[in-house]
Short mmCIF file of C-alpha atoms and ligand atoms in Angstrom, two decimals:
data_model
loop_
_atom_site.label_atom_id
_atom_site.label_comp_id
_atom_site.label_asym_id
_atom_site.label_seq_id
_atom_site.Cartn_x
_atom_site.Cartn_y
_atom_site.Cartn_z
CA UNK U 71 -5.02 -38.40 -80.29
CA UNK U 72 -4.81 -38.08 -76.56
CA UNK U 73 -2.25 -38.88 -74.91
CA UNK U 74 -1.56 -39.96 -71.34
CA UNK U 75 0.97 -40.17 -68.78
CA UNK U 76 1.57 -43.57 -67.19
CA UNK U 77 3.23 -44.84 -63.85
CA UNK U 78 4.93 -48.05 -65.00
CA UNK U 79 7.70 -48.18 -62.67
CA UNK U 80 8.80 -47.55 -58.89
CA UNK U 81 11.42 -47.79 -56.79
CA UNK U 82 12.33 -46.84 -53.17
CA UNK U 83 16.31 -46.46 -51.65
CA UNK U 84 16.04 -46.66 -48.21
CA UNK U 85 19.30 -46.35 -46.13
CA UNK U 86 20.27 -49.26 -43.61
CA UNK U 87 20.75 -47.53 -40.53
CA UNK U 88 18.30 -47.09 -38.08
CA UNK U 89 17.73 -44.27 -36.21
CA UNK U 90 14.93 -45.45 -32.91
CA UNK U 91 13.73 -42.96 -31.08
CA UNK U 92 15.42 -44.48 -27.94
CA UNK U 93 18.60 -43.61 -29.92
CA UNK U 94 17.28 -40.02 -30.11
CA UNK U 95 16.92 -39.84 -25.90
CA UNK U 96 20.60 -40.35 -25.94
CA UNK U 97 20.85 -37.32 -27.92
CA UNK U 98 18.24 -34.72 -26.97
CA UNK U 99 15.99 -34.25 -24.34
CA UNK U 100 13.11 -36.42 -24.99
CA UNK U 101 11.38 -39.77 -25.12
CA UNK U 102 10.33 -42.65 -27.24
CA UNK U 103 6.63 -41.71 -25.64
CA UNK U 104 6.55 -37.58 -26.82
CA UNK U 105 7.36 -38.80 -30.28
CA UNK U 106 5.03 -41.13 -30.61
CA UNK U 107 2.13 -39.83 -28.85
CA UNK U 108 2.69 -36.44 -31.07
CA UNK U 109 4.06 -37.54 -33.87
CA UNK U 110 3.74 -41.25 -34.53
CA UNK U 111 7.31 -41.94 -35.41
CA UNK U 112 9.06 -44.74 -33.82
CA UNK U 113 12.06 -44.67 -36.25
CA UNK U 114 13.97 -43.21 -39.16
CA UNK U 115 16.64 -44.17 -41.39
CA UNK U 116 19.88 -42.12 -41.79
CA UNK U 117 22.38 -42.08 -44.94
CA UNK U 118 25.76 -43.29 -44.71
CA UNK U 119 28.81 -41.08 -44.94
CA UNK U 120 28.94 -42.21 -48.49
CA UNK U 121 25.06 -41.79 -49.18
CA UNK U 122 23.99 -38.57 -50.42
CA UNK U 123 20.60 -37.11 -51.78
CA UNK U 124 21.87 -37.98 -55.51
CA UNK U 125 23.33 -41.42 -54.45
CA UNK U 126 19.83 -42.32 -53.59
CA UNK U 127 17.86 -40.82 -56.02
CA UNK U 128 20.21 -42.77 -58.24
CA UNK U 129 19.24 -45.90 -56.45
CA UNK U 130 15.82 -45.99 -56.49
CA UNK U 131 16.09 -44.39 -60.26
CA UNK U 132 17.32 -47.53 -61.67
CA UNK U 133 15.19 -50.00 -59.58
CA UNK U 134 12.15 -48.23 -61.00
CA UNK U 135 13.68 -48.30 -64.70
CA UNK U 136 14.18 -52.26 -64.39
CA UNK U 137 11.01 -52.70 -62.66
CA UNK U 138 9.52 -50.54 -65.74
CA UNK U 139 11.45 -52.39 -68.39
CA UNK U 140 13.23 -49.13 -69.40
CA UNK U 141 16.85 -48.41 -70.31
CA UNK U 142 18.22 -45.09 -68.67
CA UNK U 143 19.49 -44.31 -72.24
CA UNK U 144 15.21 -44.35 -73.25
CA UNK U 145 15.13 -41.54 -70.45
CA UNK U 146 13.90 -37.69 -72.22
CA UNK U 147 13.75 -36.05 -68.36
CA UNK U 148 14.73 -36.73 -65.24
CA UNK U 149 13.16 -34.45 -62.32
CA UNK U 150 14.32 -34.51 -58.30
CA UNK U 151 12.18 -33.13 -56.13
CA UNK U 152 14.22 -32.41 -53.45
CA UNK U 153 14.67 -30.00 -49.91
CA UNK U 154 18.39 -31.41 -49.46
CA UNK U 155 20.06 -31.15 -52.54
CA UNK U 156 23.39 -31.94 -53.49
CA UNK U 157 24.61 -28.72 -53.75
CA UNK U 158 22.72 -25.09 -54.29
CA UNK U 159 23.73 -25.95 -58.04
CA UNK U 160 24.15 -28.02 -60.03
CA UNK U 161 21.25 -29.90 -60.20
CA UNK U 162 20.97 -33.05 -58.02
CA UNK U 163 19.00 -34.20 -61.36
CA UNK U 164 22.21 -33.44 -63.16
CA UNK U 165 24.47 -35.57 -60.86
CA UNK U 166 21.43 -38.58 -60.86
CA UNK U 167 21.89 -38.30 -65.02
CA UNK U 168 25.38 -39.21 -65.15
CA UNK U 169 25.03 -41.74 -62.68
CA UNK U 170 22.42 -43.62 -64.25
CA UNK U 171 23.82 -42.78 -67.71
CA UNK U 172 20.34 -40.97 -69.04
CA UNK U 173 22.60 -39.94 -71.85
CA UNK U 174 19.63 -38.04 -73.71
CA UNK U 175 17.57 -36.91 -70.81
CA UNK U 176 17.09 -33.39 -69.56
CA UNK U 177 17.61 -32.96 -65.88
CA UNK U 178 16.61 -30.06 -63.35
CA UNK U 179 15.59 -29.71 -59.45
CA UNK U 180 12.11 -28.98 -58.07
CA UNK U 181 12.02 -27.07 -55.35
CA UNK U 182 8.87 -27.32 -53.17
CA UNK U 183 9.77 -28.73 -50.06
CA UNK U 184 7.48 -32.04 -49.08
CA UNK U 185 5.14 -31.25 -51.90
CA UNK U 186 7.51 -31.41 -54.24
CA UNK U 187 7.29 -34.76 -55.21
CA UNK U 188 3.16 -33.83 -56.45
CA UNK U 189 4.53 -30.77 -58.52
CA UNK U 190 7.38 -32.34 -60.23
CA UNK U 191 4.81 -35.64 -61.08
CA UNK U 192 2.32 -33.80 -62.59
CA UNK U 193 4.98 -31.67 -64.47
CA UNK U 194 6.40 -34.80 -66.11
CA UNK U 195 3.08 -35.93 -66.58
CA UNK U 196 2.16 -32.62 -68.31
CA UNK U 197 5.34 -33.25 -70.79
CA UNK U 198 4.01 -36.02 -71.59
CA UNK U 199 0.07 -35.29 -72.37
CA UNK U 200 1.51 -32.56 -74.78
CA UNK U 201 3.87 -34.98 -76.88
CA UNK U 202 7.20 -33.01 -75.69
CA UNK U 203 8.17 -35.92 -74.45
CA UNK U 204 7.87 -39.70 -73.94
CA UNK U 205 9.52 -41.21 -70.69
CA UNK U 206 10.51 -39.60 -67.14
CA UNK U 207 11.52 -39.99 -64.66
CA UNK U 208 10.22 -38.61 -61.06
CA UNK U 209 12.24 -38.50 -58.13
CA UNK U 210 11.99 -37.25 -54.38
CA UNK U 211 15.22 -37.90 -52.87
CA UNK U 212 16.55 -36.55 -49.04
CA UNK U 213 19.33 -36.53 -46.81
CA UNK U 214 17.79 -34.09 -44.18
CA UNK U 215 20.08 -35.80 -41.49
CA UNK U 216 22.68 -33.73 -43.58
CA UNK U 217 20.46 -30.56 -42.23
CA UNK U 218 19.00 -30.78 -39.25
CA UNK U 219 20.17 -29.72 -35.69
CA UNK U 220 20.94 -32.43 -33.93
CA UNK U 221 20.62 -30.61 -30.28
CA UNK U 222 17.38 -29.34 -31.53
CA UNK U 223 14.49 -31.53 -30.43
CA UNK U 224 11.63 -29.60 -32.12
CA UNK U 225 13.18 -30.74 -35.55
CA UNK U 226 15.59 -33.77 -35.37
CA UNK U 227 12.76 -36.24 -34.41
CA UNK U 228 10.96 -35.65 -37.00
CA UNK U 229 13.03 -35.85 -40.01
CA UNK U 230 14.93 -39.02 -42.11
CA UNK U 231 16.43 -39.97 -45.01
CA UNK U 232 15.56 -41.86 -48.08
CA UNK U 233 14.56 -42.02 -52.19
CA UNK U 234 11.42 -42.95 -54.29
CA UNK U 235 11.26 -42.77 -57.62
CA UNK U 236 8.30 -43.36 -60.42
CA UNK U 237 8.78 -43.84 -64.50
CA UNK U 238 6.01 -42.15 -66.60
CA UNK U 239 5.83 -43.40 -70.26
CA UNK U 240 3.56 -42.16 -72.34
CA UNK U 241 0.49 -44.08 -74.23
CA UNK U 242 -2.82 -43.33 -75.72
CA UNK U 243 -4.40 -46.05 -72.99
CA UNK U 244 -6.49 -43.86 -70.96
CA UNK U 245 -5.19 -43.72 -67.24
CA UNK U 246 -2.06 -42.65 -65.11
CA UNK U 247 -1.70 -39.05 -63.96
CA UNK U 248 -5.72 -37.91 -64.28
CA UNK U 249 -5.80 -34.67 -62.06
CA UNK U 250 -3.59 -32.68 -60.05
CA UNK U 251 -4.11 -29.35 -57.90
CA UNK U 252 -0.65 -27.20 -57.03
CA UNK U 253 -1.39 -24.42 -54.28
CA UNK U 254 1.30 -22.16 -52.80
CA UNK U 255 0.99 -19.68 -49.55
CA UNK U 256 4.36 -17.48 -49.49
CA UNK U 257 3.23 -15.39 -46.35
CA UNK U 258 4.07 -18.73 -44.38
CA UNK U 259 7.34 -18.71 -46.02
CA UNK U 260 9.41 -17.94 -42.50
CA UNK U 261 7.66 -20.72 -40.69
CA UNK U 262 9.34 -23.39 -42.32
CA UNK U 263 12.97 -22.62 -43.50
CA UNK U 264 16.72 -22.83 -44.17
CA UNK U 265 17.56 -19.92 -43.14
CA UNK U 266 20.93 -19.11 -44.74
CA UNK U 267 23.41 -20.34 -47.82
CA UNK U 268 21.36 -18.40 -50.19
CA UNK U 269 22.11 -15.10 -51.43
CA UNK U 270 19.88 -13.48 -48.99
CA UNK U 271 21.86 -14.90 -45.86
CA UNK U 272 24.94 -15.94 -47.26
CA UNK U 273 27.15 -18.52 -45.71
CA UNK U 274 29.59 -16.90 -42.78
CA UNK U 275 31.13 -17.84 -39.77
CA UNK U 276 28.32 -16.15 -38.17
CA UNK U 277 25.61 -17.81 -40.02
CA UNK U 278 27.17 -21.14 -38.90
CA UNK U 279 27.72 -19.75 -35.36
CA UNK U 280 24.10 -19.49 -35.11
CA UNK U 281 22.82 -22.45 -36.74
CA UNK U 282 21.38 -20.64 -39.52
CA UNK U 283 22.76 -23.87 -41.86
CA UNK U 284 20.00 -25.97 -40.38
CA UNK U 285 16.47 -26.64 -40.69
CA UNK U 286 14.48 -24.15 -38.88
CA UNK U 287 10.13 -24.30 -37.94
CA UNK U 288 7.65 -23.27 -35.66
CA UNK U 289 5.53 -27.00 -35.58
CA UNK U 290 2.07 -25.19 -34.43
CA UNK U 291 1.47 -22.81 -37.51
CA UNK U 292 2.56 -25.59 -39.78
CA UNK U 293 0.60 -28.27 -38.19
CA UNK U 294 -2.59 -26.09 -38.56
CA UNK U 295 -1.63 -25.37 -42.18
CA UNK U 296 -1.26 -29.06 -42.58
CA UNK U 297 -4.79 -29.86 -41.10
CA UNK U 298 -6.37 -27.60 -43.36
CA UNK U 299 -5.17 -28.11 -46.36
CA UNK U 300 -4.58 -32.25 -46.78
CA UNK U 301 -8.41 -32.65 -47.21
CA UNK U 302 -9.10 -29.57 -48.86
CA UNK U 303 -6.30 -30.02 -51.75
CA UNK U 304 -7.90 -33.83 -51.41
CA UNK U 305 -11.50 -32.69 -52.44
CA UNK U 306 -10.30 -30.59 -54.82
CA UNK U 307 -8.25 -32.97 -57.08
CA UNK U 308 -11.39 -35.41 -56.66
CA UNK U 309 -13.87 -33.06 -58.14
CA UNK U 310 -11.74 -32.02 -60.65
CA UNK U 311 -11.67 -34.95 -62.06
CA UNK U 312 -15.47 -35.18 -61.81
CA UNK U 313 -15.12 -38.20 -59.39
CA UNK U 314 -16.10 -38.44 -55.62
CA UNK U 315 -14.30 -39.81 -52.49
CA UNK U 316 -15.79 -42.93 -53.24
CA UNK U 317 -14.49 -43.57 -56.40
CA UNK U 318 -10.72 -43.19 -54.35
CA UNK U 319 -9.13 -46.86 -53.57
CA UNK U 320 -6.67 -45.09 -51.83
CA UNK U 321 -4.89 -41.94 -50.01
CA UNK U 322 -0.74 -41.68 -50.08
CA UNK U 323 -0.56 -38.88 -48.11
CA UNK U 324 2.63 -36.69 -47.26
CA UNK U 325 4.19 -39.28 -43.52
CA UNK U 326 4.90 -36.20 -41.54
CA UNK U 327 2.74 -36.43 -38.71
CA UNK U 328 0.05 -39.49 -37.84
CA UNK U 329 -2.33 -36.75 -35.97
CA UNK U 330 -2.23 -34.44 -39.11
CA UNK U 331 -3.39 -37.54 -40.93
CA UNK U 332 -6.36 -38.18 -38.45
CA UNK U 333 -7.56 -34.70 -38.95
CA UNK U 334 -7.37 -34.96 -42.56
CA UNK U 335 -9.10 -38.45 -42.46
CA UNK U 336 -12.24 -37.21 -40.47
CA UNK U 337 -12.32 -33.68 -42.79
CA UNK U 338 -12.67 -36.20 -45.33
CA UNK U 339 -14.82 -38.30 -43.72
CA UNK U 340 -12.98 -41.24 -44.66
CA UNK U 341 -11.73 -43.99 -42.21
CA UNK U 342 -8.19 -44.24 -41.66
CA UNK U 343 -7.82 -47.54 -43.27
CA UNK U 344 -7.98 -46.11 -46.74
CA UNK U 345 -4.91 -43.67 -45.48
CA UNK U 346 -1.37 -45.59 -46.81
CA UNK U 347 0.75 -44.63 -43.82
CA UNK U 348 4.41 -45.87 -43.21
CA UNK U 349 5.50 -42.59 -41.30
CA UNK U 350 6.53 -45.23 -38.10
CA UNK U 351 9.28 -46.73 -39.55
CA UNK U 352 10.89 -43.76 -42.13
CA UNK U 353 9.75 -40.70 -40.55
CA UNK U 354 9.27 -37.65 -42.39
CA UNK U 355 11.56 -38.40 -45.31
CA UNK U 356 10.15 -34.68 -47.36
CA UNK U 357 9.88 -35.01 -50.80
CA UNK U 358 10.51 -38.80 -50.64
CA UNK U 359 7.93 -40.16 -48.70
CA UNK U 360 4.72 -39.99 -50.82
CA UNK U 361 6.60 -42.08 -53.19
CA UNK U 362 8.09 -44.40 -50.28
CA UNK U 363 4.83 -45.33 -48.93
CA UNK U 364 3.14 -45.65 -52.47
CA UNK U 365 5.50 -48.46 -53.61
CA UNK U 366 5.30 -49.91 -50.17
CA UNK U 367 1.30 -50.16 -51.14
CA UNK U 368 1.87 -51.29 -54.12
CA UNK U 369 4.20 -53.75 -52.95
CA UNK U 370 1.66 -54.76 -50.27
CA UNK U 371 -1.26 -55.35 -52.94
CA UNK U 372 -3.14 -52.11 -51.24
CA UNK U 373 -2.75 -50.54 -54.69
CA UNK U 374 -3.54 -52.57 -57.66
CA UNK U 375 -3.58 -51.91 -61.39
CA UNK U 376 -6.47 -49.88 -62.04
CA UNK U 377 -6.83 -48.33 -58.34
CA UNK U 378 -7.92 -44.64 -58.15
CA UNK U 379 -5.25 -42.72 -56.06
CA UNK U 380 -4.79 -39.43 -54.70
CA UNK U 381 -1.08 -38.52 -53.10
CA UNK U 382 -1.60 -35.27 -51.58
CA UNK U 383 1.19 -32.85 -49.53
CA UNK U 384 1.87 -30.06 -47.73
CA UNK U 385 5.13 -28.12 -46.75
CA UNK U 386 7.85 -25.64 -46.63
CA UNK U 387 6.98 -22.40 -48.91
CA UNK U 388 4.50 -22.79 -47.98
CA UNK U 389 2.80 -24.99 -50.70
CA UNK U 390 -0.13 -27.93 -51.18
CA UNK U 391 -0.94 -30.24 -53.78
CA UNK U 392 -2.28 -33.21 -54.44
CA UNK U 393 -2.88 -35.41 -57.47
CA UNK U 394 -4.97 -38.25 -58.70
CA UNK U 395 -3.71 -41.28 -60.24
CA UNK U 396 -5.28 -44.15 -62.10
CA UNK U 397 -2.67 -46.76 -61.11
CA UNK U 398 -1.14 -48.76 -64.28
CA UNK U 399 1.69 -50.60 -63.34
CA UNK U 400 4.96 -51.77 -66.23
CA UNK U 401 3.16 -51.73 -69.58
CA UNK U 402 4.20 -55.53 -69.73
CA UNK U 403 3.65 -57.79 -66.68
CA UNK U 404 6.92 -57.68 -64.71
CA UNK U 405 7.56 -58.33 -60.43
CA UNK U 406 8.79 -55.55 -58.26
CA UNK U 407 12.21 -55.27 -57.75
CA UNK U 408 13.76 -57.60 -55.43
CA UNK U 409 15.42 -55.84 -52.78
CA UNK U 410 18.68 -57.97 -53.15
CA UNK U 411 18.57 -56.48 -57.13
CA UNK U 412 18.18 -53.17 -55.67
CA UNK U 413 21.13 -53.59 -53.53
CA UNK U 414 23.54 -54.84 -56.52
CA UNK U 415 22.42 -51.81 -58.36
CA UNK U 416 23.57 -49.54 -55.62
CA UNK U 417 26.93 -51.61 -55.12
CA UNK U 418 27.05 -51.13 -58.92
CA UNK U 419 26.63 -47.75 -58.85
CA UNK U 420 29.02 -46.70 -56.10
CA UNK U 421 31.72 -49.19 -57.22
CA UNK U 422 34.82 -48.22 -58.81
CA UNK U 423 34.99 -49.47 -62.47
CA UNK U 424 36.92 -52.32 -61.93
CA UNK U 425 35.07 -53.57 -59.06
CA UNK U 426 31.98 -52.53 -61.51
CA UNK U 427 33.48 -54.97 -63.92
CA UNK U 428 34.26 -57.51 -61.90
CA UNK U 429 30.94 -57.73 -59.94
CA UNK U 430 29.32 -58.00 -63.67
CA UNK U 431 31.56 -60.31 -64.69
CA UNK U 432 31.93 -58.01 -67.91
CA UNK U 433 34.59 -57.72 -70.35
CA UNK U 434 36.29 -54.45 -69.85
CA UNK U 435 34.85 -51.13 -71.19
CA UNK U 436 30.92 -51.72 -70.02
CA UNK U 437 30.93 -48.81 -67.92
CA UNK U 438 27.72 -47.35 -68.14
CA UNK U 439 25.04 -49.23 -65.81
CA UNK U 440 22.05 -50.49 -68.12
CA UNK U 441 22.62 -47.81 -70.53
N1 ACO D 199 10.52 -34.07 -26.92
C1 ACO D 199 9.92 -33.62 -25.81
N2 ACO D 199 9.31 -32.43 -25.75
C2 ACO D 199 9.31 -31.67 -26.86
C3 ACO D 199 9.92 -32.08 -28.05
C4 ACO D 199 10.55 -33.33 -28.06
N3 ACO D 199 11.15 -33.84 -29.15
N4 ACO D 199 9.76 -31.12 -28.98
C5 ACO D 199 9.06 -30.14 -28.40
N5 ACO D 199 8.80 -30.44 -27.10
C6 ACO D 199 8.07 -29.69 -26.12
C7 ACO D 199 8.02 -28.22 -26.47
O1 ACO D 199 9.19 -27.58 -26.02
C8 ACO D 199 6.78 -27.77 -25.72
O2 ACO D 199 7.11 -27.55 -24.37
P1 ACO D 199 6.48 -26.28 -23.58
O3 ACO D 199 5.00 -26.51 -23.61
O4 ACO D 199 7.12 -26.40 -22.25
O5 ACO D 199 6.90 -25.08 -24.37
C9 ACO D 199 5.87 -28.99 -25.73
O6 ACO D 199 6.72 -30.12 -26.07
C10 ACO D 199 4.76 -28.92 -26.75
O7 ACO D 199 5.30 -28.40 -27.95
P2 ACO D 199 4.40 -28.16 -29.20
O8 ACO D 199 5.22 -27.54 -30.27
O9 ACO D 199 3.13 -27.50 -28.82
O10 ACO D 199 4.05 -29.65 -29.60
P3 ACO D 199 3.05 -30.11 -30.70
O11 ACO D 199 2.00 -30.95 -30.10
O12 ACO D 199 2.63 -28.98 -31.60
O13 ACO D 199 3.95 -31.07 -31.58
C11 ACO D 199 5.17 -31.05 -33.64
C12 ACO D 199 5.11 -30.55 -32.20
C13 ACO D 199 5.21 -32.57 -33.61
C14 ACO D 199 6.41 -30.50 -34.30
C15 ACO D 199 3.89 -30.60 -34.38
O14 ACO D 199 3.70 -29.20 -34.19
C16 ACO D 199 3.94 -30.87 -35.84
O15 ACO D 199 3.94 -32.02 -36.27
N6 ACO D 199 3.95 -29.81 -36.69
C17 ACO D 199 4.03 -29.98 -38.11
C18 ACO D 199 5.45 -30.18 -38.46
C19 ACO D 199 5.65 -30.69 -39.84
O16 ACO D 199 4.89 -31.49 -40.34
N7 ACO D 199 6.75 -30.24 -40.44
C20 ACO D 199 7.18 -30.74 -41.65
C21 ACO D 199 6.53 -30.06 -42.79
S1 ACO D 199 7.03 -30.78 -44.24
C22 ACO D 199 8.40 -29.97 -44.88
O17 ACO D 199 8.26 -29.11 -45.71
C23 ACO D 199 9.78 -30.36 -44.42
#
């Protein structure tokens, strides 16, 4: 019997500060006009002190588990894509698994910079078509504010903070995760880096006295990476799953640049219309913004049950991917997530247990949120 890997839930954790780029002339050298003439960003959002990449991956975790019906305890793997993590180890996936209490689920980090988020979904997906397992979920989860150089206009424009997460459950239904195309090109690895921490460059004062413990690129090589491969790895998926561009309802593309997407869009020859892009208002948020802007077209009715999709990426490594989706939705009929629910999970989450408690209105020893 085939089997098949379904997206039946999503959810986004987006933090509430604002970052405009008028806030940014304050702080570098620039203008709200650069930015948005070369980039299209008008805005980001930047974690709290208390946020941090596992805080929000644990956010938007549980408000795609309610929105897919499933109890973190049904979890069998949990995978963050992520190019902030927590720490070098353990696992951000580790941390997200106690949170959420995913008392049975395997946990580990995917490391791929902003294609990550393609890599680890087809991986789940993959677990899933084989029988290894039944229910994941997929998470790309940043706090690059945590990274960047903040005197260093090249890179802190560009950058912000936030969570998406999807549930795959597996079914015999034909549908969900159809295709996907993973593409790697280590000679570009120095283009694109953080530098030092790792045992190549360990940590010293010296490292820090140069800045080594931030995000480091040279924009030009990447951008022409970029423009070449978003509609190549785009055709490719497509054919592979013996489809054409016009069977596609939809692209959610990597938000890291609007003219990358325009390039991409007339390599495709597709208008930009059937491009999902949300890059304005997040910026780019890495491994967290094909997921982002998906729910946020799902959410808008721009991607319905049954759609043909195809998120594709590009980033740090230097890698590509892209895969095709046949959207599905919760296996029963449920409403996305309210974003008041969304924020009571998070309170939940971060509370104390007493506070947890009392918020619940539980009798004492329901720690465990949902589980
Ligand atoms: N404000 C004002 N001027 C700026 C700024 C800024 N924020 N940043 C750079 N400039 C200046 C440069 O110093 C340069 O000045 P010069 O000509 O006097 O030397 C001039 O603007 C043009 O710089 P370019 O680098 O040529 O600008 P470009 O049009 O290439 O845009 C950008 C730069 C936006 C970074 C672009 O190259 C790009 O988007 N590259 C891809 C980056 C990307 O997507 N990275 C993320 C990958 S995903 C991941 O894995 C994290």
């Amino acid at each position: 019997m085939t089997r098949y890997a379904h997206i039946t839930g999503w959810g986004t954790a987006l933090p509430e500060h604002v970052l405009t780029n008028h806030d940014l002339e304050q702080m570098v050298d620039t203008s709200d006009e650069w930015i948005v003439s070369r980039t299209g960003i008008r805005e980001r959002r930047i974690a709290s002190p208390d946020q941090t990449t596992a805080s929000l991956a644990a956010d938007a975790a549980l408000a795609a588990l309610e929105h897919a019906g499933v109890k973190p305890s049904g979890v069998d793997l949990i995978i963050v894509a992520t190019s902030s993590p927590e720490h070098t180890f353990p696992a951000t996936a580790c941390i997200v698994q106690d949170i959420i209490g995913a008392s049975k689920a395997g946990a580990f980090d995917l490391s791929a910079a902003c294609t990550g988020f393609i890599f680890a979904l087809n991986m789940a997906a993959q677990a899933i078509r084989t029988g290894s397992i039944d229910t994941a979920v997929v998470i790309g989860a940043e706090t690059l504010s945590r990274i960047v150089n903040w005197q260093d206009r090249n890179t802190c424009i560009l950058f912000g903070d936030g969570a998406g997460a999807f549930v795959l459950q597996g079914s015999e239904e034909p549908g969900g995760v159809l295709e996907a195309v993973m593409h790697a090109d280590g000679s570009g690895a120095d283009v694109l880096s953080l530098p030092a921490g790792g045992s190549k460059i360990p940590t010293s004062a010296d490292t820090v006295a140069h800045g080594l413990h931030y995000v480091h690129m040279d924009g030009r090589p990447v951008f022409r990476f970029a423009t070449r491969v978003m509609a190549e790895a785009t055709r490719e998926v497509v054919e592979k799953a013996g489809l054409t561009l016009d069977d596609i309802a939809i692209i959610v593309p990597h938000q890291a640049n609007y003219r990358i997407l325009e390039v991409a869009a007339r390599g495709l020859k597709m208008p930009m219309a059937k491009f999902m892009v949300n890059l304005d208002k997040y910026g780019n948020t890495s491994t967290a913004s094909i997921p982002i802007a998906a729910v946020e077209a799902a959410e808008k009715g721009r991607l319905r049950k049954g759609d043909k999709v195809v998120m594709v990426g590009f980033g740090g490594g230097l890698t590509y991917g892209a895969l095709l989706a046949e959207w599905t939705g919760p296996f029963e009929d449920k409403p996305p997530v309210k974003p008041e629910r969304i924020r009571l999970l998070a309170r939940l989450r971060s509370a104390g247990k007493r506070a947890r408690r009392k918020i619940l209105n539980l009798p004492v020893g329901d720690e465990k949120l949902g589980g």
